[in-house]
mmCIF file of C-alpha atoms and ligand atoms in Angstrom:
data_model
loop_
_atom_site.group_PDB
_atom_site.id
_atom_site.type_symbol
_atom_site.label_atom_id
_atom_site.label_comp_id
_atom_site.label_asym_id
_atom_site.label_seq_id
_atom_site.Cartn_x
_atom_site.Cartn_y
_atom_site.Cartn_z
ATOM 1 C CA MET X 1 2.157 -6.547 -12.106
ATOM 2 C CA PHE X 2 5.076 -4.054 -13.020
ATOM 3 C CA SER X 3 5.953 -1.673 -14.921
ATOM 4 C CA ASN X 4 9.329 -0.916 -16.689
ATOM 5 C CA ILE X 5 10.422 2.381 -15.145
ATOM 6 C CA LEU X 6 14.300 2.966 -16.430
ATOM 7 C CA GLY X 7 14.544 -0.862 -15.630
ATOM 8 C CA TYR X 8 13.017 -0.448 -12.453
ATOM 9 C CA LYS X 9 10.011 -2.817 -11.739
ATOM 10 C CA VAL X 10 7.514 -0.574 -10.369
ATOM 11 C CA PHE X 11 4.600 -2.248 -8.631
ATOM 12 C CA ASN X 12 1.667 -1.183 -11.142
ATOM 13 C CA GLN X 13 -1.225 -2.253 -9.214
ATOM 14 C CA SER X 14 -3.842 -1.073 -6.482
ATOM 15 C CA LYS X 15 -2.903 -0.127 -2.862
ATOM 16 C CA ASN X 16 -4.866 -3.014 -1.636
ATOM 17 C CA LYS X 17 -3.457 -5.600 -3.957
ATOM 18 C CA LEU X 18 0.038 -4.259 -2.185
ATOM 19 C CA ILE X 19 -0.996 -5.037 1.088
ATOM 20 C CA GLU X 20 -2.094 -8.514 0.055
ATOM 21 C CA LEU X 21 1.141 -8.834 -1.857
ATOM 22 C CA VAL X 22 3.592 -7.850 1.101
ATOM 23 C CA PHE X 23 1.593 -10.605 3.467
ATOM 24 C CA ALA X 24 2.138 -13.139 1.146
ATOM 25 C CA LYS X 25 6.205 -12.613 1.428
ATOM 26 C CA LYS X 26 7.826 -13.721 4.610
ATOM 27 C CA LYS X 27 9.966 -10.729 4.485
ATOM 28 C CA ILE X 28 9.933 -7.803 2.225
ATOM 29 C CA CYS X 29 10.721 -4.197 1.953
ATOM 30 C CA ILE X 30 8.279 -1.644 0.488
ATOM 31 C CA ILE X 31 10.233 0.827 -1.345
ATOM 32 C CA SER X 32 8.714 4.301 -1.685
ATOM 33 C CA GLY X 33 9.609 5.051 -5.391
ATOM 34 C CA ASN X 34 9.558 8.975 -5.453
ATOM 35 C CA PRO X 35 12.205 10.276 -8.319
ATOM 36 C CA GLU X 36 14.474 11.203 -5.348
ATOM 37 C CA VAL X 37 14.842 7.555 -4.352
ATOM 38 C CA LEU X 38 14.642 6.073 -7.904
ATOM 39 C CA LEU X 39 17.637 8.754 -8.946
ATOM 40 C CA ASN X 40 19.648 7.535 -5.775
ATOM 41 C CA GLY X 41 19.229 4.285 -7.093
ATOM 42 C CA MET X 42 20.483 4.761 -10.192
ATOM 43 C CA SER X 43 23.738 6.376 -9.329
ATOM 44 C CA ASN X 44 24.554 3.441 -7.043
ATOM 45 C CA LYS X 45 24.093 -0.069 -8.871
ATOM 46 C CA ASP X 46 23.733 -2.029 -5.696
ATOM 47 C CA LEU X 47 20.860 0.108 -4.554
ATOM 48 C CA PHE X 48 19.459 -0.451 -7.960
ATOM 49 C CA ASP X 49 20.093 -4.070 -7.585
ATOM 50 C CA ARG X 50 18.339 -4.449 -3.976
ATOM 51 C CA PHE X 51 15.662 -2.155 -5.279
ATOM 52 C CA ASN X 52 14.599 -4.726 -7.988
ATOM 53 C CA SER X 53 15.534 -7.908 -5.844
ATOM 54 C CA ASP X 54 12.632 -10.392 -4.954
ATOM 55 C CA ASP X 55 12.500 -9.239 -1.214
ATOM 56 C CA PHE X 56 11.953 -5.733 -2.406
ATOM 57 C CA ILE X 57 8.634 -3.849 -4.038
ATOM 58 C CA ILE X 58 9.051 -0.800 -5.627
ATOM 59 C CA ILE X 59 5.412 1.419 -5.054
ATOM 60 C CA PRO X 60 4.922 4.760 -7.631
ATOM 61 C CA ASP X 61 4.644 7.034 -4.615
ATOM 62 C CA GLY X 62 4.583 10.643 -6.259
ATOM 63 C CA VAL X 63 3.399 12.458 -9.265
ATOM 64 C CA GLY X 64 7.116 12.350 -10.898
ATOM 65 C CA THR X 65 6.746 8.414 -10.787
ATOM 66 C CA VAL X 66 3.026 8.107 -12.206
ATOM 67 C CA VAL X 67 3.934 10.661 -15.383
ATOM 68 C CA SER X 68 7.086 8.622 -15.285
ATOM 69 C CA ALA X 69 5.302 5.757 -16.046
ATOM 70 C CA LYS X 70 2.902 6.959 -18.495
ATOM 71 C CA ILE X 71 5.526 8.801 -20.416
ATOM 72 C CA ALA X 72 7.131 5.100 -20.314
ATOM 73 C CA GLY X 73 3.839 3.559 -21.653
ATOM 74 C CA GLN X 74 3.381 1.474 -18.586
ATOM 75 C CA PRO X 75 1.170 3.474 -16.600
ATOM 76 C CA VAL X 76 0.461 2.145 -13.176
ATOM 77 C CA GLN X 77 -2.848 2.158 -11.638
ATOM 78 C CA GLU X 78 -2.634 4.315 -9.060
ATOM 79 C CA LYS X 79 -0.361 6.602 -6.997
ATOM 80 C CA ILE X 80 0.531 4.724 -3.751
ATOM 81 C CA ALA X 81 1.557 7.479 -1.308
ATOM 82 C CA GLY X 82 4.176 5.525 1.126
ATOM 83 C CA ILE X 83 2.590 7.670 4.132
ATOM 84 C CA GLU X 84 -0.600 5.835 3.378
ATOM 85 C CA VAL X 85 0.757 2.261 3.169
ATOM 86 C CA MET X 86 2.299 3.242 6.492
ATOM 87 C CA ASP X 87 -1.307 4.063 7.987
ATOM 88 C CA GLU X 88 -2.710 0.904 6.690
ATOM 89 C CA LEU X 89 0.103 -1.418 7.907
ATOM 90 C CA LEU X 90 -0.614 0.290 11.539
ATOM 91 C CA ASN X 91 -4.076 -0.385 10.980
ATOM 92 C CA LEU X 92 -4.020 -3.693 10.665
ATOM 93 C CA SER X 93 -1.217 -4.204 12.991
ATOM 94 C CA ASN X 94 -3.517 -2.609 15.381
ATOM 95 C CA GLU X 95 -6.523 -5.043 14.082
ATOM 96 C CA LYS X 96 -4.291 -8.457 13.982
ATOM 97 C CA GLY X 97 -1.352 -7.673 16.624
ATOM 98 C CA TYR X 98 1.783 -7.260 14.699
ATOM 99 C CA LYS X 99 4.141 -5.348 16.681
ATOM 100 C CA VAL X 100 6.056 -2.181 15.500
ATOM 101 C CA TYR X 101 9.302 -0.681 15.800
ATOM 102 C CA LEU X 102 9.791 2.995 14.921
ATOM 103 C CA LEU X 103 13.249 4.222 14.106
ATOM 104 C CA GLY X 104 14.414 7.719 13.064
ATOM 105 C CA ALA X 105 13.696 11.224 13.357
ATOM 106 C CA SER X 106 14.240 13.705 16.645
ATOM 107 C CA GLU X 107 13.643 12.032 20.146
ATOM 108 C CA ASP X 108 10.788 14.842 20.140
ATOM 109 C CA ILE X 109 9.529 13.694 16.790
ATOM 110 C CA ILE X 110 9.571 10.409 17.399
ATOM 111 C CA GLN X 111 8.071 10.359 21.004
ATOM 112 C CA ARG X 112 4.805 12.897 19.573
ATOM 113 C CA CYS X 113 4.635 10.152 16.591
ATOM 114 C CA LYS X 114 4.611 7.365 18.874
ATOM 115 C CA SER X 115 1.644 8.750 21.380
ATOM 116 C CA ASN X 116 -0.155 9.830 18.725
ATOM 117 C CA ILE X 117 -0.412 6.529 16.972
ATOM 118 C CA ILE X 118 -1.173 4.943 20.583
ATOM 119 C CA ASN X 119 -4.365 7.528 20.444
ATOM 120 C CA LYS X 120 -5.361 6.801 17.421
ATOM 121 C CA TYR X 121 -4.859 2.839 17.148
ATOM 122 C CA LYS X 122 -5.735 2.157 20.818
ATOM 123 C CA ASN X 123 -4.852 -1.471 20.653
ATOM 124 C CA ILE X 124 -1.510 -0.973 19.042
ATOM 125 C CA ASP X 125 1.959 -3.036 20.407
ATOM 126 C CA ILE X 126 4.982 -0.665 19.585
ATOM 127 C CA CYS X 127 7.164 -2.262 20.808
ATOM 128 C CA GLY X 128 10.302 -0.282 20.618
ATOM 129 C CA CYS X 129 11.327 3.415 19.219
ATOM 130 C CA ARG X 130 14.511 4.874 18.649
ATOM 131 C CA ASN X 131 15.282 8.460 17.461
ATOM 132 C CA GLY X 132 17.165 8.485 14.010
ATOM 133 C CA TYR X 133 20.547 10.325 15.084
ATOM 134 C CA PHE X 134 22.961 7.769 16.628
ATOM 135 C CA LYS X 135 26.822 7.253 15.683
ATOM 136 C CA VAL X 136 28.123 4.294 13.744
ATOM 137 C CA ASP X 137 28.969 2.620 16.679
ATOM 138 C CA GLU X 138 25.692 2.808 18.250
ATOM 139 C CA MET X 139 24.296 0.438 15.378
ATOM 140 C CA ASN X 140 24.886 -2.896 16.993
ATOM 141 C CA GLU X 141 23.168 -1.885 19.851
ATOM 142 C CA ILE X 142 20.304 -0.418 17.645
ATOM 143 C CA VAL X 143 20.176 -3.830 15.660
ATOM 144 C CA GLU X 144 20.201 -5.726 18.811
ATOM 145 C CA ASP X 145 17.051 -3.676 20.424
ATOM 146 C CA ILE X 146 15.167 -4.236 17.310
ATOM 147 C CA LYS X 147 15.994 -8.146 17.580
ATOM 148 C CA VAL X 148 14.936 -8.344 21.030
ATOM 149 C CA SER X 149 11.770 -6.604 20.385
ATOM 150 C CA LYS X 150 10.775 -9.300 18.253
ATOM 151 C CA ALA X 151 8.974 -6.672 15.995
ATOM 152 C CA ASN X 152 7.010 -7.954 12.671
ATOM 153 C CA ILE X 153 6.991 -4.328 11.101
ATOM 154 C CA LEU X 154 10.042 -2.128 11.098
ATOM 155 C CA PHE X 155 9.657 1.792 9.776
ATOM 156 C CA VAL X 156 12.973 3.772 9.629
ATOM 157 C CA ALA X 157 12.657 7.436 8.750
ATOM 158 C CA LEU X 158 16.318 8.458 8.117
ATOM 159 C CA GLY X 159 15.695 10.224 4.981
ATOM 160 C CA SER X 160 17.015 8.930 1.729
ATOM 161 C CA PRO X 161 19.513 7.064 0.727
ATOM 162 C CA LYS X 162 20.565 6.732 4.757
ATOM 163 C CA GLN X 163 16.900 4.829 5.682
ATOM 164 C CA GLU X 164 17.010 2.573 2.661
ATOM 165 C CA ASN X 165 20.946 1.317 3.417
ATOM 166 C CA PHE X 166 20.265 0.810 7.286
ATOM 167 C CA ILE X 167 17.336 -1.484 5.843
ATOM 168 C CA ILE X 168 19.900 -3.612 3.456
ATOM 169 C CA GLU X 169 22.435 -3.920 5.726
ATOM 170 C CA ASN X 170 20.528 -5.162 8.262
ATOM 171 C CA MET X 171 17.192 -7.156 6.743
ATOM 172 C CA SER X 172 19.100 -10.749 6.683
ATOM 173 C CA GLN X 173 19.927 -10.050 10.792
ATOM 174 C CA LEU X 174 16.608 -8.919 11.466
ATOM 175 C CA PRO X 175 13.470 -10.962 12.319
ATOM 176 C CA CYS X 176 10.940 -8.100 11.158
ATOM 177 C CA ASN X 177 8.902 -9.573 8.059
ATOM 178 C CA ILE X 178 7.868 -5.575 6.681
ATOM 179 C CA TYR X 179 10.809 -3.318 6.334
ATOM 180 C CA MET X 180 9.898 0.483 4.898
ATOM 181 C CA PRO X 181 11.703 3.329 4.774
ATOM 182 C CA VAL X 182 9.705 6.308 5.169
ATOM 183 C CA GLY X 183 11.240 9.761 4.974
ATOM 184 C CA GLY X 184 9.083 12.420 6.851
ATOM 185 C CA SER X 185 6.206 10.049 7.842
ATOM 186 C CA PHE X 186 7.193 10.757 11.294
ATOM 187 C CA ASP X 187 7.274 14.082 10.949
ATOM 188 C CA VAL X 188 3.544 14.060 10.103
ATOM 189 C CA PHE X 189 2.362 11.304 12.697
ATOM 190 C CA ALA X 190 4.037 13.736 15.090
ATOM 191 C CA GLY X 191 1.843 16.968 14.088
ATOM 192 C CA LYS X 192 4.995 18.679 13.036
ATOM 193 C CA VAL X 193 3.653 19.016 9.319
ATOM 194 C CA ASN X 194 0.623 18.393 8.220
ATOM 195 C CA ARG X 195 -0.168 16.839 4.476
ATOM 196 C CA ALA X 196 -1.394 18.311 1.717
ATOM 197 C CA PRO X 197 -5.120 19.154 1.579
ATOM 198 C CA LYS X 198 -6.893 16.572 0.131
ATOM 199 C CA ILE X 199 -7.597 18.510 -3.447
ATOM 200 C CA MET X 200 -3.692 19.240 -3.792
ATOM 201 C CA ILE X 201 -3.183 15.444 -3.306
ATOM 202 C CA LYS X 202 -5.838 14.560 -5.728
ATOM 203 C CA LEU X 203 -4.087 17.351 -8.290
ATOM 204 C CA GLY X 204 -0.532 16.019 -8.272
ATOM 205 C CA LEU X 205 0.267 18.922 -5.826
ATOM 206 C CA GLU X 206 1.552 17.669 -2.882
ATOM 207 C CA TRP X 207 5.043 18.302 -3.765
ATOM 208 C CA LEU X 208 3.995 22.189 -4.127
ATOM 209 C CA TYR X 209 2.630 21.992 -0.678
ATOM 210 C CA ARG X 210 5.424 20.733 1.144
ATOM 211 C CA VAL X 211 7.897 23.148 -0.653
ATOM 212 C CA TRP X 212 5.460 26.186 0.644
ATOM 213 C CA LYS X 213 5.625 24.528 4.128
ATOM 214 C CA GLU X 214 8.928 23.571 4.227
ATOM 215 C CA PRO X 215 11.011 26.067 1.367
ATOM 216 C CA PHE X 216 14.259 24.205 2.260
ATOM 217 C CA ARG X 217 12.616 21.559 -0.367
ATOM 218 C CA ILE X 218 13.483 23.741 -3.397
ATOM 219 C CA LYS X 219 16.683 22.467 -3.857
ATOM 220 C CA ARG X 220 15.128 18.738 -3.959
ATOM 221 C CA LEU X 221 12.360 19.747 -6.173
ATOM 222 C CA GLY X 222 14.613 19.741 -9.187
ATOM 223 C CA LYS X 223 14.739 15.734 -8.798
ATOM 224 C CA ILE X 224 11.188 15.340 -10.099
ATOM 225 C CA PRO X 225 11.892 17.113 -13.594
ATOM 226 C CA LYS X 226 15.054 15.672 -13.762
ATOM 227 C CA PHE X 227 13.868 12.006 -13.635
ATOM 228 C CA ILE X 228 10.820 12.691 -16.008
ATOM 229 C CA PHE X 229 13.454 13.776 -18.370
ATOM 230 C CA ILE X 230 15.444 10.847 -18.069
ATOM 231 C CA VAL X 231 12.756 8.787 -18.866
ATOM 232 C CA PHE X 232 11.654 10.692 -21.844
ATOM 233 C CA LEU X 233 15.032 10.635 -23.051
ATOM 234 C CA ASN X 234 14.866 6.857 -22.241
ATOM 235 C CA ARG X 235 11.355 6.436 -24.500
ATOM 236 C CA ILE X 236 12.680 8.379 -27.254
ATOM 237 C CA GLY X 237 15.724 6.042 -27.590
ATOM 238 C CA LEU X 238 18.613 9.241 -26.184
ATOM 239 C CA PHE X 239 19.021 7.108 -23.064
ATOM 240 C CA LYS X 240 19.920 3.425 -22.142
ATOM 241 C CA LYS X 241 18.122 2.259 -18.685
ATOM 242 C CA ALA X 242 20.089 0.288 -16.658
ATOM 243 C CA GLU X 243 19.679 -4.087 -16.453
ATOM 244 C CA SER X 244 19.915 -5.404 -12.676
ATOM 245 C CA LYS X 245 21.915 -8.602 -12.250
HETATM 246 N N1 UDP O 1 16.434 12.204 10.049
HETATM 247 C C1 UDP O 1 17.019 11.215 11.338
HETATM 248 N N2 UDP O 1 18.566 11.263 11.045
HETATM 249 C C2 UDP O 1 19.874 11.233 9.953
HETATM 250 C C3 UDP O 1 18.781 12.200 8.751
HETATM 251 C C4 UDP O 1 17.208 12.304 9.197
HETATM 252 O O1 UDP O 1 16.258 10.531 11.751
HETATM 253 O O2 UDP O 1 20.840 11.607 10.428
HETATM 254 C C5 UDP O 1 15.267 12.299 9.908
HETATM 255 C C6 UDP O 1 14.719 13.525 9.968
HETATM 256 O O3 UDP O 1 14.503 13.989 11.136
HETATM 257 C C7 UDP O 1 13.487 13.520 9.661
HETATM 258 C C8 UDP O 1 13.645 12.075 8.266
HETATM 259 O O4 UDP O 1 14.857 11.473 8.627
HETATM 260 O O5 UDP O 1 12.136 13.265 10.199
HETATM 261 C C9 UDP O 1 13.759 12.625 6.811
HETATM 262 O O6 UDP O 1 12.521 13.122 6.252
HETATM 263 P P1 UDP O 1 12.682 13.849 5.305
HETATM 264 O O7 UDP O 1 11.859 14.951 4.812
HETATM 265 O O8 UDP O 1 14.500 14.128 4.396
HETATM 266 O O9 UDP O 1 12.506 12.958 3.967
HETATM 267 P P2 UDP O 1 10.939 13.011 2.442
HETATM 268 O O10 UDP O 1 9.697 12.709 3.239
HETATM 269 O O11 UDP O 1 11.390 13.910 2.120
HETATM 270 O O12 UDP O 1 12.081 11.456 1.960
#
């Protein structure tokens, strides 16, 4: 069920299987395992160990991870985009009445994101939302608000690794069942940025579209070849992968 990529256990089956697995757990955090997020974990042992722990599941989000899995000799069945998992979780929440909390992005974006989700999923219960520009001393109040909301699903969009760290720090004291750091997904739901055209997504060129639309991303683009190169070095025995606890 998992591919070993540089010591990471990356889920290698279909999106439908993932959803089944997620709902079979009492508490789980879904990590969108793109090269940038996985590289963050490689420079922080605590993050790496949490990503590999039983209450976390790493999905192969992005062409960089899919190619890396092939190079590692452990291919994944399909690319699973975090934003598509978020959409499916919203769809299921709409059908089954799960409560959803949205944390992150600017106030304008989070409000637009919330109203677009409500327009799309008429019965959805967005039980709370909060922008992602808060001070450290406001953190307790935010955690309390999430607790009181009795959310089943918490989406966090604070950029990586801030969003993963927020979840790791607070997951044990929160009552939610599903936790998911979602990066720029609120910007997409808000209509600030679009996803790439389907043909580009299919060809594995979503990263190119994102850089074209948001050129500041060019600096982060190097993480994809860097990650793939490290996986290649590992495959030929020139880089030792980390072991989790
Ligand atoms: N963000 C936030 N608080 C911060 C830093 C970032 O709420 O302190 C938000 C930002 O507004 C954006 C999201 O986090 O909506 C990060 O998106 P990014 O494009 O970096 O994520 P990616 O999709 O590239 O992982």
